[in-house]
Amino acid sequence: MDSEKLISQLHGLKAVFDDKESELTALDREIGDGDHGVNMKRGFSAVAEKVTEGSTQEILKQTGMTLMSSIGGASGPLYGFSFVKMSEVAEDTIDSENLATILEVFAKTVGEKGKVSGGEKTMFDVISKTADLLREKGSLDLKSLQALADDTEDMVATKGRAAYFKENSKGTIDPGAQSAVYVIQALGEGVQNG
């Protein structure tokens, strides 16, 4: 995936989050404050508008800065800071192996910045498993990624706003885990299709 393809994939997330806004909002209403869909839509609309050129590294960094300044809530800094850190390990052309490294940095950044580990019903439950999934399967298809998000449905949230719901947080997919599916799918598709 060269810089042009990366821009195309990131810009494509605007349409994805336009489409998935109500789904993410519904999930976030169950165990959060109901703004995750709006926030992700706002963030990637800003990326489509502001991130238009540069090397793969510059594009990832600009995306991070744009997300930090345009997404509210906890997910803005987590996604934003992660993209900035991911830019530090990206190569000029991102192949499967480089994408696996990028995803490891994504997981490490979210883990450290969000102070989360696995099984706490957060976006980390998806992100932390994607590098291994990519190495194992050679691709990141929607079905496999969605299965990781679906796993959060039976978890009890112990972090973030969802933790206030305790046992009642069970039965809903974590909205951050769901949005991570779409972001990672876009990166995976970019590598698959050049």
Coordinates of N, CA, C and O in Angstrom, one line a residue:
M1 N 0.9 -1.2 0.0 CA 0.0 0.0 0.0 C 0.9 1.2 0.0 O 1.6 1.5 1.0
D2 N 0.9 2.0 -1.1 CA 1.7 3.2 -1.1 C 0.8 4.4 -0.6 O -0.3 4.2 -0.1
S3 N 1.4 5.6 -0.6 CA 0.8 6.7 0.0 C -0.6 7.0 -0.6 O -1.5 7.4 0.1
E4 N -0.7 6.9 -1.9 CA -1.9 7.2 -2.6 C -3.0 6.2 -2.2 O -4.2 6.6 -1.9
K5 N -2.7 4.9 -2.1 CA -3.6 3.9 -1.7 C -4.1 4.2 -0.2 O -5.2 4.0 0.2
L6 N -3.1 4.5 0.6 CA -3.4 4.8 2.0 C -4.4 5.9 2.2 O -5.3 5.9 2.9
I7 N -4.1 7.0 1.4 CA -5.1 8.2 1.5 C -6.5 7.7 1.0 O -7.5 8.0 1.6
S8 N -6.5 6.9 0.0 CA -7.8 6.4 -0.6 C -8.5 5.6 0.5 O -9.7 5.8 0.7
Q9 N -7.8 4.7 1.2 CA -8.4 3.9 2.3 C -8.9 4.7 3.4 O -10.0 4.5 4.0
L10 N -8.1 5.7 3.8 CA -8.5 6.6 5.0 C -9.7 7.5 4.6 O -10.6 7.7 5.4
H11 N -9.7 8.0 3.4 CA -10.8 8.8 2.9 C -12.1 7.9 2.8 O -13.2 8.4 3.1
G12 N -11.9 6.7 2.5 CA -13.0 5.7 2.4 C -13.7 5.5 3.7 O -14.9 5.2 3.8
L13 N -13.0 5.8 4.8 CA -13.6 5.6 6.1 C -14.7 6.7 6.4 O -15.5 6.5 7.3
K14 N -14.6 7.8 5.7 CA -15.7 8.8 5.9 C -17.0 8.2 5.5 O -18.0 8.3 6.2
A15 N -17.0 7.5 4.3 CA -18.3 6.9 3.9 C -18.7 5.7 4.8 O -19.9 5.5 5.1
V16 N -17.7 5.0 5.3 CA -18.0 3.9 6.3 C -18.7 4.4 7.5 O -19.7 3.9 8.0
F17 N -18.1 5.5 8.1 CA -18.6 6.0 9.3 C -19.9 6.8 9.1 O -20.7 6.9 10.0
D18 N -20.1 7.4 7.9 CA -21.4 8.0 7.6 C -22.4 6.9 7.7 O -23.5 7.1 8.2
D19 N -22.1 5.7 7.1 CA -23.0 4.6 7.0 C -23.3 3.9 8.4 O -24.4 3.5 8.7
K20 N -22.2 3.8 9.2 CA -22.3 3.1 10.5 C -22.5 4.0 11.7 O -22.6 3.5 12.8
E21 N -22.8 5.3 11.4 CA -23.0 6.2 12.6 C -24.1 5.7 13.5 O -23.9 5.7 14.7
S22 N -25.2 5.4 12.9 CA -26.4 5.0 13.8 C -26.1 3.7 14.5 O -26.5 3.5 15.7
E23 N -25.4 2.8 13.9 CA -25.1 1.5 14.5 C -24.2 1.7 15.7 O -24.5 1.2 16.8
L24 N -23.2 2.6 15.6 CA -22.2 2.8 16.7 C -22.9 3.7 17.8 O -22.7 3.5 18.9
T25 N -23.8 4.6 17.3 CA -24.5 5.4 18.3 C -25.4 4.5 19.2 O -25.5 4.6 20.4
A26 N -26.1 3.5 18.5 CA -27.0 2.6 19.2 C -26.2 1.8 20.3 O -26.6 1.6 21.4
L27 N -25.0 1.3 19.8 CA -24.2 0.5 20.8 C -23.8 1.4 21.9 O -23.8 1.0 23.1
D28 N -23.4 2.6 21.6 CA -22.8 3.5 22.7 C -23.9 4.0 23.6 O -23.7 4.3 24.7
R29 N -25.2 4.0 23.1 CA -26.3 4.4 24.0 C -26.5 3.3 25.0 O -27.0 3.7 26.1
E30 N -26.2 2.1 24.7 CA -26.4 1.0 25.6 C -25.5 1.0 26.8 O -25.9 0.8 27.9
I31 N -24.2 1.4 26.5 CA -23.2 1.3 27.6 C -22.3 2.5 27.6 O -21.2 2.4 28.2
G32 N -22.7 3.6 27.0 CA -21.9 4.8 27.1 C -22.7 6.0 27.0 O -23.8 6.0 27.5
D33 N -22.2 7.1 26.4 CA -23.0 8.3 26.3 C -23.6 8.6 24.9 O -24.0 9.7 24.7
G34 N -23.5 7.6 24.1 CA -24.2 7.7 22.8 C -23.6 8.6 21.7 O -24.3 8.9 20.7
D35 N -22.3 9.0 21.9 CA -21.7 9.9 20.9 C -20.6 9.3 20.0 O -20.0 10.0 19.2
H36 N -20.4 8.0 20.2 CA -19.3 7.4 19.4 C -19.5 7.4 17.9 O -18.5 7.7 17.2
G37 N -20.7 7.2 17.5 CA -20.9 7.2 16.0 C -20.7 8.6 15.5 O -20.0 8.8 14.4
V38 N -21.2 9.6 16.1 CA -21.1 11.0 15.7 C -19.6 11.4 15.7 O -19.1 12.0 14.8
N39 N -18.9 11.0 16.8 CA -17.5 11.3 16.9 C -16.6 10.7 15.8 O -15.8 11.4 15.2
M40 N -16.9 9.4 15.5 CA -16.1 8.8 14.4 C -16.4 9.4 13.1 O -15.5 9.6 12.2
K41 N -17.6 9.7 12.9 CA -18.0 10.3 11.6 C -17.3 11.7 11.5 O -16.8 12.0 10.4
R42 N -17.4 12.5 12.5 CA -16.7 13.8 12.5 C -15.2 13.6 12.3 O -14.7 14.4 11.5
G43 N -14.6 12.7 12.9 CA -13.2 12.5 12.8 C -12.7 12.2 11.4 O -11.8 12.8 10.9
F44 N -13.4 11.2 10.8 CA -13.0 10.8 9.5 C -13.5 11.7 8.4 O -12.9 11.7 7.3
S45 N -14.5 12.5 8.6 CA -14.9 13.6 7.7 C -13.7 14.6 7.7 O -13.4 15.1 6.6
A46 N -13.2 14.9 8.8 CA -12.1 15.9 8.9 C -10.8 15.3 8.2 O -10.1 16.1 7.6
V47 N -10.6 14.0 8.4 CA -9.4 13.4 7.7 C -9.6 13.5 6.2 O -8.6 13.9 5.5
A48 N -10.8 13.2 5.7 CA -11.0 13.3 4.3 C -10.8 14.7 3.7 O -10.3 14.9 2.6
E49 N -11.1 15.7 4.6 CA -11.0 17.1 4.2 C -9.5 17.6 4.3 O -9.1 18.3 3.4
K50 N -8.8 17.2 5.3 CA -7.5 17.8 5.6 C -6.3 17.0 5.2 O -5.3 17.6 5.0
V51 N -6.4 15.7 5.2 CA -5.3 14.9 4.9 C -5.3 14.5 3.4 O -6.1 13.6 3.0
T52 N -4.5 15.2 2.6 CA -4.6 15.0 1.1 C -3.4 14.6 0.4 O -3.4 14.2 -0.7
E53 N -2.2 14.7 1.1 CA -1.0 14.3 0.4 C 0.1 14.1 1.5 O 0.0 14.4 2.6
G54 N 1.2 13.5 0.9 CA 2.4 13.2 1.8 C 2.8 11.8 1.7 O 2.2 11.0 0.9
S55 N 3.9 11.5 2.4 CA 4.4 10.1 2.4 C 3.5 9.3 3.3 O 2.6 9.8 4.0
T56 N 3.6 8.0 3.3 CA 2.8 7.1 4.2 C 2.9 7.6 5.6 O 2.0 7.7 6.4
Q57 N 4.2 7.9 6.0 CA 4.4 8.3 7.4 C 3.7 9.6 7.7 O 3.1 9.7 8.8
E58 N 3.8 10.6 6.8 CA 3.2 11.9 7.0 C 1.7 11.8 7.0 O 1.0 12.4 7.8
I59 N 1.1 10.9 6.2 CA -0.3 10.7 6.1 C -0.8 10.1 7.4 O -1.9 10.6 8.0
L60 N -0.2 9.1 7.9 CA -0.6 8.5 9.2 C -0.5 9.6 10.4 O -1.4 9.7 11.2
K61 N 0.6 10.3 10.4 CA 0.8 11.4 11.4 C -0.3 12.4 11.3 O -0.9 12.8 12.3
Q62 N -0.5 12.9 10.1 CA -1.6 14.0 9.9 C -3.0 13.4 10.3 O -3.8 14.1 10.9
T63 N -3.2 12.1 10.0 CA -4.5 11.5 10.4 C -4.6 11.5 11.9 O -5.7 11.9 12.4
G64 N -3.6 11.2 12.6 CA -3.6 11.2 14.0 C -3.8 12.5 14.6 O -4.7 12.7 15.5
M65 N -3.1 13.5 14.1 CA -3.3 14.9 14.6 C -4.8 15.4 14.3 O -5.4 16.0 15.2
T66 N -5.3 15.1 13.2 CA -6.6 15.5 12.8 C -7.7 14.8 13.7 O -8.6 15.4 14.2
L67 N -7.5 13.5 13.9 CA -8.4 12.8 14.8 C -8.4 13.3 16.2 O -9.4 13.5 16.9
M68 N -7.2 13.7 16.7 CA -7.1 14.2 18.1 C -7.8 15.5 18.2 O -8.4 15.8 19.3
S69 N -7.8 16.3 17.2 CA -8.4 17.6 17.3 C -9.9 17.6 16.9 O -10.6 18.6 17.2
S70 N -10.4 16.5 16.4 CA -11.8 16.5 15.9 C -12.7 15.5 16.5 O -13.9 15.5 16.4
I71 N -12.1 14.5 17.2 CA -13.0 13.5 17.9 C -13.0 13.8 19.4 O -11.9 13.9 20.0
G72 N -14.2 13.8 20.0 CA -14.3 14.0 21.4 C -14.2 12.7 22.1 O -14.0 11.6 21.5
G73 N -14.4 12.7 23.4 CA -14.5 11.5 24.2 C -13.1 10.8 24.3 O -12.1 11.4 24.0
A74 N -13.1 9.6 24.8 CA -11.9 8.9 25.1 C -11.2 8.4 23.7 O -10.0 8.3 23.6
S75 N -12.1 8.2 22.7 CA -11.6 7.5 21.5 C -10.7 8.5 20.7 O -9.8 8.0 20.0
G76 N -11.0 9.8 20.8 CA -10.2 10.8 20.0 C -8.7 10.7 20.3 O -7.9 10.4 19.4
P77 N -8.3 10.9 21.6 CA -6.9 10.7 21.9 C -6.3 9.3 21.6 O -5.2 9.2 21.2
L78 N -7.1 8.3 21.9 CA -6.6 6.9 21.7 C -6.3 6.7 20.2 O -5.2 6.2 19.8
Y79 N -7.3 7.0 19.3 CA -7.1 6.8 17.9 C -6.0 7.7 17.4 O -5.1 7.4 16.6
G80 N -6.1 9.0 17.8 CA -5.2 10.0 17.3 C -3.8 9.7 17.6 O -2.9 9.7 16.8
F81 N -3.5 9.5 18.9 CA -2.1 9.2 19.4 C -1.6 7.9 18.7 O -0.4 7.9 18.4
S82 N -2.5 7.0 18.5 CA -2.1 5.7 17.9 C -1.6 5.9 16.5 O -0.6 5.4 16.1
F83 N -2.4 6.7 15.7 CA -2.0 7.0 14.3 C -0.6 7.7 14.3 O 0.2 7.4 13.4
V84 N -0.4 8.6 15.2 CA 0.9 9.3 15.3 C 2.0 8.3 15.5 O 3.1 8.3 14.9
K85 N 1.8 7.4 16.5 CA 2.8 6.4 16.8 C 3.0 5.4 15.7 O 4.1 4.9 15.4
M86 N 1.9 5.0 15.0 CA 2.0 4.1 13.9 C 2.8 4.7 12.7 O 3.6 4.0 12.0
S87 N 2.8 6.0 12.6 CA 3.6 6.7 11.5 C 5.1 6.5 11.7 O 5.8 6.5 10.8
E88 N 5.5 6.3 13.0 CA 6.9 6.1 13.3 C 7.5 4.8 12.8 O 8.7 4.7 12.7
V89 N 6.6 3.8 12.6 CA 7.1 2.5 12.1 C 6.7 2.1 10.7 O 7.1 1.1 10.2
A90 N 5.9 3.0 10.1 CA 5.4 2.7 8.7 C 6.6 2.9 7.7 O 7.5 3.7 7.9
E91 N 6.5 2.0 6.7 CA 7.5 2.1 5.6 C 6.9 2.9 4.5 O 5.7 3.1 4.5
D92 N 7.7 3.2 3.5 CA 7.2 4.0 2.4 C 6.0 3.2 1.6 O 5.1 3.8 1.2
T93 N 6.2 1.9 1.5 CA 5.2 1.1 1.0 C 4.8 0.1 2.1 O 5.7 -0.7 2.5
I94 N 3.6 0.0 2.5 CA 3.2 -0.9 3.6 C 2.8 -2.2 3.1 O 1.8 -2.3 2.3
D95 N 3.6 -3.3 3.4 CA 3.2 -4.6 3.0 C 2.6 -5.3 4.3 O 2.4 -4.7 5.3
S96 N 2.2 -6.6 4.1 CA 1.6 -7.3 5.2 C 2.5 -7.3 6.5 O 2.0 -7.1 7.6
E97 N 3.8 -7.5 6.3 CA 4.7 -7.6 7.5 C 4.7 -6.3 8.2 O 4.7 -6.2 9.4
N98 N 4.8 -5.2 7.4 CA 4.9 -3.8 8.0 C 3.6 -3.5 8.7 O 3.5 -2.9 9.7
L99 N 2.5 -3.9 8.0 CA 1.1 -3.7 8.6 C 1.0 -4.4 10.0 O 0.5 -3.8 10.9
A100 N 1.6 -5.6 10.1 CA 1.5 -6.3 11.4 C 2.3 -5.5 12.4 O 1.8 -5.4 13.6
T101 N 3.4 -5.0 12.0 CA 4.2 -4.1 13.0 C 3.4 -2.9 13.4 O 3.4 -2.5 14.6
I102 N 2.8 -2.3 12.4 CA 2.0 -1.1 12.7 C 0.8 -1.4 13.6 O 0.6 -0.7 14.6
L103 N 0.2 -2.6 13.4 CA -0.9 -3.0 14.3 C -0.4 -3.3 15.7 O -1.1 -3.1 16.7
E104 N 0.8 -3.8 15.9 CA 1.4 -4.1 17.2 C 1.6 -2.7 17.9 O 1.3 -2.6 19.1
V105 N 2.0 -1.7 17.2 CA 2.2 -0.4 17.8 C 0.9 0.2 18.2 O 0.7 0.8 19.2
F106 N -0.1 0.0 17.3 CA -1.5 0.4 17.6 C -2.0 -0.2 18.9 O -2.4 0.5 19.8
A107 N -1.8 -1.5 19.1 CA -2.2 -2.2 20.3 C -1.4 -1.7 21.5 O -2.0 -1.4 22.6
K108 N -0.1 -1.5 21.4 CA 0.7 -1.1 22.5 C 0.3 0.3 22.9 O 0.2 0.6 24.1
T109 N 0.1 1.2 22.0 CA -0.3 2.6 22.3 C -1.6 2.6 23.0 O -1.8 3.3 24.0
V110 N -2.6 1.9 22.5 CA -4.0 1.9 23.1 C -3.9 1.3 24.5 O -4.5 1.8 25.5
G111 N -3.1 0.2 24.6 CA -2.9 -0.4 25.9 C -2.3 0.5 27.0 O -2.8 0.6 28.1
E112 N -1.3 1.2 26.5 CA -0.6 2.1 27.5 C -1.4 3.4 27.8 O -1.5 3.8 28.9
K113 N -1.8 4.0 26.7 CA -2.5 5.3 26.9 C -3.9 5.1 27.5 O -4.3 5.9 28.3
G114 N -4.6 4.0 27.2 CA -5.9 3.7 27.8 C -5.8 2.9 29.1 O -6.9 2.7 29.7
K115 N -4.6 2.5 29.4 CA -4.4 1.7 30.6 C -5.3 0.5 30.6 O -6.0 0.2 31.6
V116 N -5.3 -0.2 29.5 CA -6.2 -1.4 29.3 C -5.4 -2.6 29.0 O -4.3 -2.5 28.4
S117 N -6.0 -3.8 29.3 CA -5.4 -5.0 28.8 C -6.6 -5.8 28.3 O -7.7 -5.3 28.2
G118 N -6.4 -7.0 27.8 CA -7.5 -7.8 27.2 C -8.6 -8.2 28.2 O -8.4 -8.3 29.4
G119 N -9.8 -8.4 27.6 CA -10.9 -8.9 28.4 C -11.6 -7.9 29.2 O -12.5 -8.2 30.0
E120 N -11.4 -6.6 28.9 CA -12.0 -5.5 29.7 C -13.1 -4.8 28.9 O -13.7 -3.8 29.3
K121 N -13.5 -5.4 27.7 CA -14.5 -4.8 26.9 C -14.2 -3.4 26.4 O -14.9 -2.5 26.7
T122 N -13.1 -3.4 25.6 CA -12.7 -2.1 25.0 C -12.2 -2.4 23.6 O -12.1 -3.5 23.1
M123 N -11.8 -1.3 22.9 CA -11.3 -1.4 21.5 C -10.0 -2.3 21.5 O -9.7 -2.9 20.5
F124 N -9.3 -2.3 22.6 CA -8.1 -3.1 22.7 C -8.4 -4.6 22.5 O -7.5 -5.3 21.9
D125 N -9.6 -5.1 22.8 CA -9.9 -6.5 22.6 C -9.9 -6.9 21.1 O -9.7 -8.0 20.8
V126 N -10.1 -5.9 20.2 CA -10.0 -6.2 18.8 C -8.5 -5.9 18.3 O -7.9 -6.7 17.7
I127 N -8.0 -4.7 18.7 CA -6.8 -4.2 18.2 C -5.6 -5.1 18.6 O -4.7 -5.4 17.7
S128 N -5.6 -5.6 19.8 CA -4.5 -6.4 20.3 C -4.4 -7.8 19.6 O -3.3 -8.4 19.7
K129 N -5.4 -8.2 18.9 CA -5.3 -9.6 18.3 C -5.1 -9.5 16.7 O -5.0 -10.5 16.1
T130 N -5.1 -8.3 16.2 CA -5.1 -8.2 14.7 C -3.7 -8.5 14.1 O -3.7 -9.0 13.0
A131 N -2.6 -8.2 14.7 CA -1.3 -8.5 14.1 C -1.2 -10.0 14.0 O -0.7 -10.5 12.9
D132 N -1.5 -10.7 15.0 CA -1.5 -12.2 15.0 C -2.4 -12.8 13.9 O -2.1 -13.7 13.2
L133 N -3.6 -12.2 13.9 CA -4.6 -12.6 12.9 C -4.0 -12.4 11.4 O -4.2 -13.3 10.6
L134 N -3.4 -11.3 11.2 CA -2.8 -11.0 9.9 C -1.7 -12.0 9.6 O -1.7 -12.5 8.4
R135 N -0.9 -12.3 10.5 CA 0.2 -13.2 10.3 C -0.3 -14.6 10.0 O 0.3 -15.3 9.2
E136 N -1.3 -15.0 10.8 CA -1.9 -16.3 10.7 C -2.6 -16.5 9.3 O -2.4 -17.5 8.7
K137 N -3.5 -15.6 9.0 CA -4.3 -15.7 7.8 C -3.8 -15.1 6.5 O -4.3 -15.3 5.5
G138 N -2.9 -14.1 6.7 CA -2.4 -13.4 5.6 C -3.3 -12.3 5.1 O -3.0 -11.6 4.2
S139 N -4.4 -12.1 5.8 CA -5.3 -11.0 5.5 C -6.2 -10.6 6.7 O -6.2 -11.3 7.7
L140 N -6.9 -9.5 6.6 CA -7.8 -9.1 7.6 C -9.2 -8.9 7.1 O -9.5 -7.8 6.7
D141 N -9.9 -10.0 6.9 CA -11.2 -9.8 6.3 C -12.2 -9.4 7.4 O -12.0 -9.6 8.6
L142 N -13.3 -8.8 6.9 CA -14.3 -8.3 7.8 C -14.9 -9.4 8.8 O -15.1 -9.1 10.0
K143 N -15.1 -10.6 8.3 CA -15.7 -11.6 9.1 C -14.8 -12.0 10.3 O -15.3 -12.1 11.5
S144 N -13.5 -12.1 10.1 CA -12.6 -12.4 11.2 C -12.5 -11.3 12.2 O -12.4 -11.5 13.4
L145 N -12.4 -10.0 11.7 CA -12.4 -8.9 12.6 C -13.7 -8.7 13.4 O -13.6 -8.4 14.5
Q146 N -14.8 -8.9 12.7 CA -16.1 -8.8 13.4 C -16.2 -9.8 14.5 O -16.8 -9.6 15.5
A147 N -15.6 -11.0 14.3 CA -15.7 -12.1 15.3 C -15.0 -11.6 16.6 O -15.4 -11.9 17.7
L148 N -13.9 -10.8 16.4 CA -13.2 -10.3 17.6 C -14.1 -9.3 18.3 O -14.1 -9.2 19.6
A149 N -14.8 -8.4 17.6 CA -15.7 -7.4 18.2 C -16.8 -8.1 18.9 O -17.3 -7.8 20.0
D150 N -17.4 -9.2 18.2 CA -18.5 -9.9 18.8 C -18.1 -10.6 20.1 O -19.0 -10.7 21.0
D151 N -16.9 -10.9 20.3 CA -16.4 -11.5 21.5 C -16.6 -10.6 22.7 O -16.7 -11.0 23.9
T152 N -16.6 -9.3 22.4 CA -16.8 -8.3 23.6 C -18.2 -8.3 24.1 O -18.5 -7.8 25.2
E153 N -19.1 -8.9 23.3 CA -20.6 -8.8 23.8 C -20.8 -9.5 25.1 O -21.6 -9.0 25.9
D154 N -20.1 -10.6 25.4 CA -20.3 -11.3 26.6 C -19.4 -10.9 27.7 O -19.4 -11.4 28.8
M155 N -18.5 -9.9 27.5 CA -17.6 -9.4 28.5 C -18.3 -8.4 29.4 O -19.3 -7.7 29.0
V156 N -17.8 -8.3 30.7 CA -18.3 -7.3 31.6 C -17.3 -6.1 31.5 O -16.1 -6.4 31.7
A157 N -17.7 -4.9 31.2 CA -16.8 -3.8 31.1 C -16.2 -3.4 32.4 O -16.9 -3.3 33.4
T158 N -14.9 -3.2 32.5 CA -14.2 -2.8 33.7 C -13.5 -1.5 33.5 O -12.8 -1.0 34.4
K159 N -13.5 -0.9 32.3 CA -12.8 0.3 32.0 C -13.8 1.3 31.3 O -14.7 0.9 30.6
G160 N -13.5 2.6 31.4 CA -14.3 3.6 30.7 C -15.7 3.7 31.2 O -16.1 3.2 32.3
R161 N -16.5 4.5 30.5 CA -17.8 4.8 31.0 C -18.7 3.5 31.1 O -19.6 3.4 31.9
A162 N -18.4 2.6 30.2 CA -19.2 1.3 30.2 C -19.0 0.6 31.6 O -19.9 -0.2 32.0
A163 N -17.9 0.8 32.3 CA -17.7 0.1 33.6 C -18.8 0.4 34.6 O -19.1 -0.4 35.5
Y164 N -19.4 1.6 34.5 CA -20.5 2.0 35.4 C -21.7 1.0 35.3 O -22.5 0.9 36.2
F165 N -21.8 0.4 34.2 CA -22.9 -0.5 33.9 C -22.7 -1.9 34.5 O -23.6 -2.7 34.5
K166 N -21.5 -2.2 34.9 CA -21.1 -3.5 35.5 C -21.7 -4.6 34.8 O -21.5 -4.7 33.6
E167 N -22.4 -5.5 35.4 CA -23.0 -6.7 34.8 C -23.9 -6.4 33.6 O -24.0 -7.1 32.6
N168 N -24.6 -5.2 33.7 CA -25.5 -4.8 32.6 C -24.8 -4.4 31.3 O -25.4 -4.2 30.3
S169 N -23.5 -4.3 31.4 CA -22.7 -4.0 30.2 C -22.6 -5.3 29.3 O -22.3 -5.2 28.1
K170 N -23.0 -6.4 29.8 CA -23.0 -7.7 29.0 C -24.1 -7.6 28.0 O -25.2 -7.0 28.3
G171 N -23.9 -8.2 26.9 CA -25.0 -8.3 25.9 C -24.9 -7.2 24.8 O -25.7 -7.2 23.9
T172 N -23.9 -6.3 24.9 CA -23.7 -5.3 23.9 C -22.3 -5.3 23.4 O -21.4 -5.4 24.3
I173 N -22.1 -5.3 22.1 CA -20.7 -5.2 21.6 C -20.1 -3.8 22.0 O -20.8 -2.8 21.9
D174 N -18.9 -3.8 22.4 CA -18.3 -2.5 22.7 C -18.2 -1.6 21.5 O -17.7 -2.1 20.4
P175 N -18.7 -0.4 21.6 CA -18.6 0.5 20.4 C -17.2 0.8 19.9 O -17.0 0.9 18.6
G176 N -16.3 0.9 20.8 CA -14.9 1.2 20.3 C -14.3 0.0 19.6 O -13.6 0.1 18.6
A177 N -14.7 -1.2 20.1 CA -14.2 -2.5 19.4 C -14.8 -2.5 18.0 O -14.2 -2.9 17.1
Q178 N -16.1 -2.1 17.9 CA -16.8 -2.1 16.6 C -16.1 -1.1 15.6 O -15.9 -1.4 14.5
S179 N -15.8 0.1 16.1 CA -15.2 1.1 15.2 C -13.8 0.7 14.8 O -13.4 0.9 13.7
A180 N -13.1 0.0 15.7 CA -11.8 -0.5 15.4 C -11.8 -1.5 14.3 O -10.9 -1.6 13.4
V181 N -12.9 -2.3 14.2 CA -13.0 -3.3 13.1 C -13.0 -2.5 11.7 O -12.3 -2.9 10.8
Y182 N -13.7 -1.4 11.6 CA -13.7 -0.7 10.4 C -12.4 0.0 10.0 O -12.0 0.0 8.9
V183 N -11.7 0.5 11.0 CA -10.5 1.2 10.8 C -9.4 0.2 10.3 O -8.7 0.4 9.3
I184 N -9.4 -1.0 11.0 CA -8.4 -2.0 10.7 C -8.7 -2.7 9.4 O -7.8 -3.0 8.6
Q185 N -10.0 -2.9 9.1 CA -10.4 -3.5 7.8 C -9.9 -2.6 6.7 O -9.4 -3.1 5.7
A186 N -10.0 -1.3 6.8 CA -9.6 -0.3 5.8 C -8.0 -0.5 5.5 O -7.6 -0.5 4.4
L187 N -7.3 -0.6 6.6 CA -5.8 -0.7 6.4 C -5.5 -2.1 5.8 O -4.6 -2.2 4.9
G188 N -6.2 -3.1 6.2 CA -6.0 -4.4 5.7 C -6.3 -4.5 4.2 O -5.5 -5.1 3.4
E189 N -7.4 -3.9 3.8 CA -7.8 -3.9 2.4 C -6.8 -3.2 1.6 O -6.5 -3.6 0.4
G190 N -6.3 -2.1 2.1 CA -5.3 -1.3 1.4 C -4.0 -2.1 1.0 O -3.5 -2.1 -0.1
V191 N -3.6 -3.0 2.0 CA -2.4 -3.8 1.8 C -2.8 -4.9 0.8 O -2.0 -5.2 -0.2
Q192 N -4.0 -5.5 0.9 CA -4.4 -6.6 0.0 C -4.5 -6.2 -1.4 O -4.1 -6.9 -2.3
N193 N -5.0 -4.9 -1.6 CA -5.2 -4.4 -3.0 C -4.1 -3.5 -3.4 O -4.3 -2.6 -4.3
G194 N -2.9 -3.6 -2.8 CA -1.8 -2.8 -3.3 C -1.7 -1.5 -2.5 O -1.1 -0.6 -2.9

